[in-house]
Amino acid sequence: MALRTSLRSLARRLGRVIPVKWRLRAIEGVLRLQEPGVRRLYNRTAVAPNYLTIDDLDALAREFPVERQTYLYDADTLEKRGEERARPLLDLVAGKGTFLEIGAADGMVLRAIAQRGHTAIGVDILASNLDARAREAGVRFIQTDATRLCFPDESVDVVYSFATFEHLPDPDATFAEIVRVLKKGGYACIDFAGLGWTYRGAHMYKTFGIPFITALFTRETIDRYVAEHQLPHYFPSINNWPIERFREVFRKYEPQMERIRYSETKDRFHFRFIRRFMPHLRRAPSFDSLLVDQVEGLFRKR
Ligand SMILES: C[S@@+](CC[C@H](N)C(=O)[O-])C[C@H]1O[C@@H](n2cnc3c(N)ncnc32)[C@H](O)[C@@H]1O
């Protein structure tokens, strides 16, 4: 007992001198080893017959308070994020090119692109978030659904999209449009996170800190709780596509779109929660749909 306690305190002391980055890497290594076991348990578990109740929601809301938002929208952050995201996109074109962003929102990535003399066009279903600085820099904005890009065939050098594909009602139709409007040799850069079945899939961050909330509760229970507690109700629409459906789309367009880079990032930090609520999380279409939280793809039109 005494030996175990002193070993634990030694590990804690060692932990303090090891840089956070290394500690995280070590934890990730351990979690990677645990993944097959959690997957096996998922495959063996039967789906819970009922969703959790409003009382359970109340208890979990207390146990998992809302986390501090780290994705910020102040003017300086928007400018900095725009510059950072534009940099690798600009490298894709040798001379002056036409860039199209899907889900452009504030348009600050396009602004960084326009400021370097390129044609920069944004589409979004909402026009209200466009930053005045983007317009001043010459960004063109078109309010439209991403399944109807009103551009001629083969007219765009680079199409890109950040944090949007998980919101689109029909990512397949949008990808078909991307293929259509891209010039031969043009690039599509797609980056999105928080897929529908993952721990943050519901995008209800401002109201709840509960992971995997939509697998645990019906939307009716969530809405009733929010109304009763007068909580903020900004819940953007999410398509709930599991990762397998996205993979299918990227595979389907492989004959037209060469895959230059593609990566999926798994979140393994919720294994304890997944084990605890396994019968409810079994409601997800697959184990991977719970885990794969981010997709980054770079494709070139053949
Ligand atoms: C989470 S925001 C991301 C905005 C920005 N790209 C970023 O990374 O901060 C998702 C954007 O997709 C847009 N959007 C949602 N559904 C859309 C659709 N069907 N067609 C076009 N844009 C859509 C939203 O209006 C919103 O601006």
Coordinates of N, CA and C and ligand atoms in Angstrom, one line a residue, residues 71 73 81 85 101-106 123-126 129 144-146 162-164 166-169, ligand 1:
Y71 N -13.0 29.0 -29.4 CA -13.1 29.4 -30.8 C -13.7 30.8 -30.8
Y73 N -14.5 35.0 -31.9 CA -15.0 35.7 -33.0 C -14.7 37.2 -32.9
R81 N -7.1 34.4 -37.8 CA -7.5 33.1 -38.3 C -7.6 33.1 -39.9
R85 N -5.4 30.6 -42.2 CA -6.0 29.6 -43.0 C -5.7 29.9 -44.5
E101 N -15.0 30.0 -51.4 CA -15.2 29.4 -50.0 C -16.7 29.0 -49.8
I102 N -16.9 27.8 -49.3 CA -18.2 27.4 -49.0 C -18.4 27.5 -47.5
G103 N -19.5 28.1 -47.1 CA -19.7 28.4 -45.6 C -18.8 29.5 -45.2
A104 N -18.8 30.6 -46.0 CA -17.7 31.7 -45.8 C -17.9 32.5 -44.5
A105 N -19.1 32.6 -44.0 CA -19.4 33.3 -42.8 C -18.8 34.7 -42.7
D106 N -17.8 34.9 -41.9 CA -17.2 36.3 -41.8 C -16.4 36.7 -43.1
V123 N -19.6 31.8 -50.6 CA -21.0 31.5 -50.5 C -21.4 31.0 -49.1
D124 N -22.6 31.4 -48.8 CA -23.1 31.0 -47.4 C -24.6 31.2 -47.5
I125 N -25.3 30.3 -46.7 CA -26.7 30.4 -46.7 C -27.2 31.7 -45.9
L126 N -26.3 32.2 -45.0 CA -26.5 33.4 -44.3 C -25.6 34.5 -44.7
N129 N -23.2 37.4 -41.3 CA -22.0 37.3 -40.5 C -20.8 37.9 -41.3
T144 N -26.4 31.7 -50.9 CA -27.0 30.6 -51.6 C -26.7 29.3 -50.8
D145 N -27.5 28.3 -51.1 CA -27.3 27.0 -50.5 C -26.1 26.3 -51.3
A146 N -25.3 25.6 -50.5 CA -24.1 25.0 -51.0 C -24.3 23.9 -52.0
F162 N -14.2 25.4 -44.4 CA -13.8 25.1 -43.0 C -15.1 25.0 -42.1
A163 N -15.1 24.0 -41.3 CA -16.2 23.9 -40.2 C -17.6 24.0 -40.8
T164 N -17.8 23.5 -42.0 CA -19.1 23.6 -42.6 C -19.7 22.3 -43.1
E166 N -20.2 19.5 -41.8 CA -21.0 18.8 -40.8 C -22.4 19.5 -40.7
H167 N -22.5 20.7 -41.2 CA -23.8 21.5 -41.2 C -24.6 21.3 -42.5
L168 N -24.0 20.9 -43.6 CA -24.7 20.9 -44.8 C -25.8 19.8 -44.9
P169 N -26.9 20.2 -45.4 CA -28.0 19.2 -45.5 C -27.6 18.0 -46.5
Ligands
LIG1 C1 -19.7 26.8 -38.2 S1 -19.9 27.9 -39.5 C2 -18.3 28.0 -40.1 C3 -18.0 29.3 -40.6 C4 -16.5 29.5 -41.0 N1 -16.2 28.8 -42.2 C5 -15.6 29.2 -39.9 O1 -14.8 28.3 -40.1 O2 -15.6 29.9 -38.9 C6 -20.8 27.1 -40.7 C7 -21.2 27.9 -41.8 O3 -21.9 27.2 -42.8 C8 -23.0 27.9 -43.3 N2 -24.0 27.0 -43.9 C9 -24.8 26.1 -43.2 N3 -25.6 25.4 -44.0 C10 -25.3 25.9 -45.3 C11 -25.8 25.6 -46.6 N4 -26.7 24.7 -46.8 N5 -25.3 26.2 -47.6 C12 -24.3 27.2 -47.5 N6 -23.8 27.5 -46.2 C13 -24.3 26.9 -45.2 C14 -23.5 28.6 -42.0 O4 -24.4 29.7 -42.4 C15 -22.2 29.0 -41.4 O5 -21.8 30.3 -41.8

